CSV table of C-alpha atoms in Angstrom, one decimal:
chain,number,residue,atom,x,y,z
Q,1,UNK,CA,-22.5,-5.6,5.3
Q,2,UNK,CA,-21.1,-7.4,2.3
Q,3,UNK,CA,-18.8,-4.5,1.9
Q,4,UNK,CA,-17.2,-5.0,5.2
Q,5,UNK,CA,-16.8,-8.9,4.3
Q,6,UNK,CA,-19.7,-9.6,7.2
Q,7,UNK,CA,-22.6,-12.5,6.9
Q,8,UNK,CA,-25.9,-12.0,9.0
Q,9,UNK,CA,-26.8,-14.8,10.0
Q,10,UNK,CA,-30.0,-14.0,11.7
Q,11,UNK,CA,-33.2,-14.3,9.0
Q,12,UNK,CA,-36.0,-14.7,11.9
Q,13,UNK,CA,-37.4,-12.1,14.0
Q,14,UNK,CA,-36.2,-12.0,17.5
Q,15,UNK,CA,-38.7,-9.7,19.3
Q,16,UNK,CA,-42.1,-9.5,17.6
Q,17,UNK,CA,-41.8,-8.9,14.0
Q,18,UNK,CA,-38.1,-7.5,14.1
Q,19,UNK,CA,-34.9,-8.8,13.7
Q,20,UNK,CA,-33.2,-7.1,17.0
Q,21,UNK,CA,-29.9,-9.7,17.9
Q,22,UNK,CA,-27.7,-10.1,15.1
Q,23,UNK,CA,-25.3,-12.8,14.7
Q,24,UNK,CA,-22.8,-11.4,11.9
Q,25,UNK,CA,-19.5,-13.0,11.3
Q,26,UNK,CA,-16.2,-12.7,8.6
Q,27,UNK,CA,-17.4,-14.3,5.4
Q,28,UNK,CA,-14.7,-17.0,5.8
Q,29,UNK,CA,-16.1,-18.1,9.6
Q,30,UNK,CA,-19.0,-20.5,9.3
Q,31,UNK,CA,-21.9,-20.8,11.9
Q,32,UNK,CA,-23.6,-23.8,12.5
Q,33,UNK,CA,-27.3,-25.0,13.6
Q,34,UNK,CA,-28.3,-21.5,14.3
Q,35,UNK,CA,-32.1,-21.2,15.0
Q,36,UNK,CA,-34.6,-18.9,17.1
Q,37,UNK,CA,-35.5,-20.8,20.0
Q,38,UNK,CA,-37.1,-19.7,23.4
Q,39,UNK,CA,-38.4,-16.7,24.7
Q,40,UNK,CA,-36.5,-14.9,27.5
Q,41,UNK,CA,-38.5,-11.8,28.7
Q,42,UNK,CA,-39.3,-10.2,25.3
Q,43,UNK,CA,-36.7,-11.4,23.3
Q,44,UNK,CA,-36.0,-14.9,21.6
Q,45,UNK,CA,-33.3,-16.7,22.1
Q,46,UNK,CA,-30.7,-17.2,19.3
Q,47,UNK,CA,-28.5,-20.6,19.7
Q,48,UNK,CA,-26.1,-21.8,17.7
Q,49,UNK,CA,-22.4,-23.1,17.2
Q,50,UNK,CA,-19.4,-21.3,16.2
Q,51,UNK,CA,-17.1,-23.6,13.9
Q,52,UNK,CA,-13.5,-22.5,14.6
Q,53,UNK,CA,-9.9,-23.6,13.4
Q,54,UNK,CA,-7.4,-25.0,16.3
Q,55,UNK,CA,-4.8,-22.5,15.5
Q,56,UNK,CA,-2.4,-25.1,16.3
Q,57,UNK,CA,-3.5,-27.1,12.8
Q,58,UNK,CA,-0.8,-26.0,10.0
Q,59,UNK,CA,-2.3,-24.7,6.9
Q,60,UNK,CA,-1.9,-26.1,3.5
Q,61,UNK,CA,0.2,-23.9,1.0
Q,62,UNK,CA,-1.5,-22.7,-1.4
Q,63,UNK,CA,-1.2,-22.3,-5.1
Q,64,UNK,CA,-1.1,-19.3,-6.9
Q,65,UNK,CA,0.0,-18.1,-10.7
Q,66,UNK,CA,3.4,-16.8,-10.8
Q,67,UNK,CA,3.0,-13.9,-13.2
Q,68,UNK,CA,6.8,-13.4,-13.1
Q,69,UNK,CA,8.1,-16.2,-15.2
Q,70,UNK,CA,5.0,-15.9,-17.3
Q,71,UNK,CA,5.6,-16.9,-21.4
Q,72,UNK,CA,3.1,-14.0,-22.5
Q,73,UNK,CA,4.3,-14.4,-26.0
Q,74,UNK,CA,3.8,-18.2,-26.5
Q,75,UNK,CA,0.4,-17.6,-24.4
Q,76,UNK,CA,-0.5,-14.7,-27.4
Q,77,UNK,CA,0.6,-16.9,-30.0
Q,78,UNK,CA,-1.2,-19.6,-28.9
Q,79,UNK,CA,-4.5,-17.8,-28.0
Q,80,UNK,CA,-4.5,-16.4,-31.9
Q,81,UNK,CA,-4.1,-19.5,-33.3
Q,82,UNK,CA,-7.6,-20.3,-32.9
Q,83,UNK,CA,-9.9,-18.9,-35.6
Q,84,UNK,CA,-12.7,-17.7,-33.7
Q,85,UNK,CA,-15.3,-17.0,-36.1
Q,86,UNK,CA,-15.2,-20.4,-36.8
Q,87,UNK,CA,-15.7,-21.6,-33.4
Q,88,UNK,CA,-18.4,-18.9,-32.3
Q,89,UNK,CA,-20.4,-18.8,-35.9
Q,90,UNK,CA,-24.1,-18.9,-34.9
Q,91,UNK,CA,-23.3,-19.2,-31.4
Q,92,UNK,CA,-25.0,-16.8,-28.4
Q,93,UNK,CA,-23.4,-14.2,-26.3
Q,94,UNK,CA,-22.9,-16.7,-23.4
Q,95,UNK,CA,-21.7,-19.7,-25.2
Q,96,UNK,CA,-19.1,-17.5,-27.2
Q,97,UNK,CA,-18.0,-15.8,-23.3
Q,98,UNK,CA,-17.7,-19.5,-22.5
Q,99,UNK,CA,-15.6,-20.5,-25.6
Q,100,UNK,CA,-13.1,-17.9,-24.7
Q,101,UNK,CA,-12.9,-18.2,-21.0
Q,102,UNK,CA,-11.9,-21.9,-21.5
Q,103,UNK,CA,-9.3,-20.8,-23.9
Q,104,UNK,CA,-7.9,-18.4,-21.9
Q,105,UNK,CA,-7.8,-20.8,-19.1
Q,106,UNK,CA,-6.2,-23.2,-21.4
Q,107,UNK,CA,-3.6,-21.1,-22.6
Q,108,UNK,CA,-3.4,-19.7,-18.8
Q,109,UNK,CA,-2.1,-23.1,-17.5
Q,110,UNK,CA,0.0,-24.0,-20.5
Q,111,UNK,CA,1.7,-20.7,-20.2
Q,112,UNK,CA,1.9,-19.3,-16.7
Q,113,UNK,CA,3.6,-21.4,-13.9
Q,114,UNK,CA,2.4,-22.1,-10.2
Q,115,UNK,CA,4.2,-21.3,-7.0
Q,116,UNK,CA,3.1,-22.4,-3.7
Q,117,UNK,CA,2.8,-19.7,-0.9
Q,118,UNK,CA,2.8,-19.9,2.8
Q,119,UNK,CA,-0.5,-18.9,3.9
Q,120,UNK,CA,-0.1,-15.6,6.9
Q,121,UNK,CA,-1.7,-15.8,10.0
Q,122,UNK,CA,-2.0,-12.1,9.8
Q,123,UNK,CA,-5.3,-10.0,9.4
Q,124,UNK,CA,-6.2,-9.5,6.0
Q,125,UNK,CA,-5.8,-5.2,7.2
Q,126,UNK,CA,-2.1,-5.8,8.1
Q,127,UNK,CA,-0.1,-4.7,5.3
Q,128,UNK,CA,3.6,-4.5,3.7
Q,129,UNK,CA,3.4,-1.0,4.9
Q,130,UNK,CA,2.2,-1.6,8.2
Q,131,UNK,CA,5.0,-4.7,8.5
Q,132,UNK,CA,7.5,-2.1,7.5
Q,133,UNK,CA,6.4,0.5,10.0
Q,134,UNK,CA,5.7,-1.6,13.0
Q,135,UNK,CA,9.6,-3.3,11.8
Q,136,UNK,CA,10.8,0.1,11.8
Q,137,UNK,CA,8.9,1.0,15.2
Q,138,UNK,CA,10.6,-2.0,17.0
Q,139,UNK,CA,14.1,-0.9,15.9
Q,140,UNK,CA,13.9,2.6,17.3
Q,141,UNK,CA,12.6,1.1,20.5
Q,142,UNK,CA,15.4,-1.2,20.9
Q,143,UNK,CA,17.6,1.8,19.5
Q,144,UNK,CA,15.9,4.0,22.6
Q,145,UNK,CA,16.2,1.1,24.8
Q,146,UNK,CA,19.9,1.1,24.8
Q,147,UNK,CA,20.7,5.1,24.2
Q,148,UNK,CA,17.6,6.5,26.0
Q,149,UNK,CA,18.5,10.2,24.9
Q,150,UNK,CA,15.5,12.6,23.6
Q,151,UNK,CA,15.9,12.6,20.3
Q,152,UNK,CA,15.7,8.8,20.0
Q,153,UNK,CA,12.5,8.6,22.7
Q,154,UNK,CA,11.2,11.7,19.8
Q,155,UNK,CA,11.8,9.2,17.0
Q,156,UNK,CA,9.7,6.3,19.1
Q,157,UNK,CA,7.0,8.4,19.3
Q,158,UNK,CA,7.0,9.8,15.8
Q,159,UNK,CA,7.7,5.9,14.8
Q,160,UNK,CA,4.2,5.1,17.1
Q,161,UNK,CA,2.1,7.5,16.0
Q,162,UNK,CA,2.8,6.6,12.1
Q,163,UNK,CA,1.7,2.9,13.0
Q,164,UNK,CA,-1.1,3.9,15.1
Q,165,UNK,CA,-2.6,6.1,12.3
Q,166,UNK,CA,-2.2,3.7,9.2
Q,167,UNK,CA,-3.6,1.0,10.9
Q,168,UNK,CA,-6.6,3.5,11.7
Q,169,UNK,CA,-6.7,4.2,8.4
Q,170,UNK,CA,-6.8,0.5,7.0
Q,171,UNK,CA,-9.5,-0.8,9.1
């Protein structure tokens, strides 16, 4: 389930010994108070609260690194000025993977700016491709809209099908 970005949130049997209802959600929904409560006929009852975001709440921008006006050369420069052996002499495995993750990190925030993005209220399936198609798709309609001839109501359909069958393919 992990692959498919699902939690199960059931860990209790629900009709004798097996785990029958399921209670599986996207890893980014949360689920509160769930618990295994009374019987009704042979099953248990599962009962529990769904925590949800108003969708009318605006979402905070986020920050990401903007790899585009990156300084990679002052980042190199100063990511080999350190003399390593020095700081990793007698050190284990871990401590030395921790001793150059903190310098990269370092070196990552000295070197490589931040942007803020608007977070999408799109499904995490819906892609640049699928925006272009479906943008594409709504410009042949409104071109078929005011024409209506057969070639245009062919290039609609073609247009439909294409958008039908990569979003079939993303999900």
């Amino acid at each position: 389930m992990s692959t498919n970005s699902l939690l199960q949130h059931v860990n209790e049997p629900t009709r004798g010994n097996n785990i029958l209802d399921l209670v599986m959600t996207p890893t980014d929904l949360s689920i509160n108070g769930l618990e295994v409560t009374d019987k009704i006929g042979d099953h248990q009852m599962i009962d529990f609260s769904l925590k949800v975001q108003d969708p009318n709440t605006r979402t905070q921008h986020k920050q990401v690194l903007d790899y585009k006006w990156a300084n990679f050369e002052l980042m190199k420069k100063e990511l080999g000025s350190h003399n390593y052996e020095v700081l990793m002499n007698s050190k284990n495995a871990e401590k030395c993977y921790i001793i150059i993750k903190s310098k990269i990190a370092t070196a990552t925030e000295h070197h490589i700016p931040r942007k803020r993005v608007r977070p999408t209220n799109n499904p995490s399936w819906f892609s640049q491709k699928i925006k272009r198609l479906v943008s594409a798709r709504q410009h042949l309609y409104r071109r078929l809209k005011r024409f209506q001839t057969e070639p245009h109501r062919q290039e609609h359909i073609l247009a439909c099908r294409a958008v039908k069958r990569t979003i079939k393919s993303t999900k």
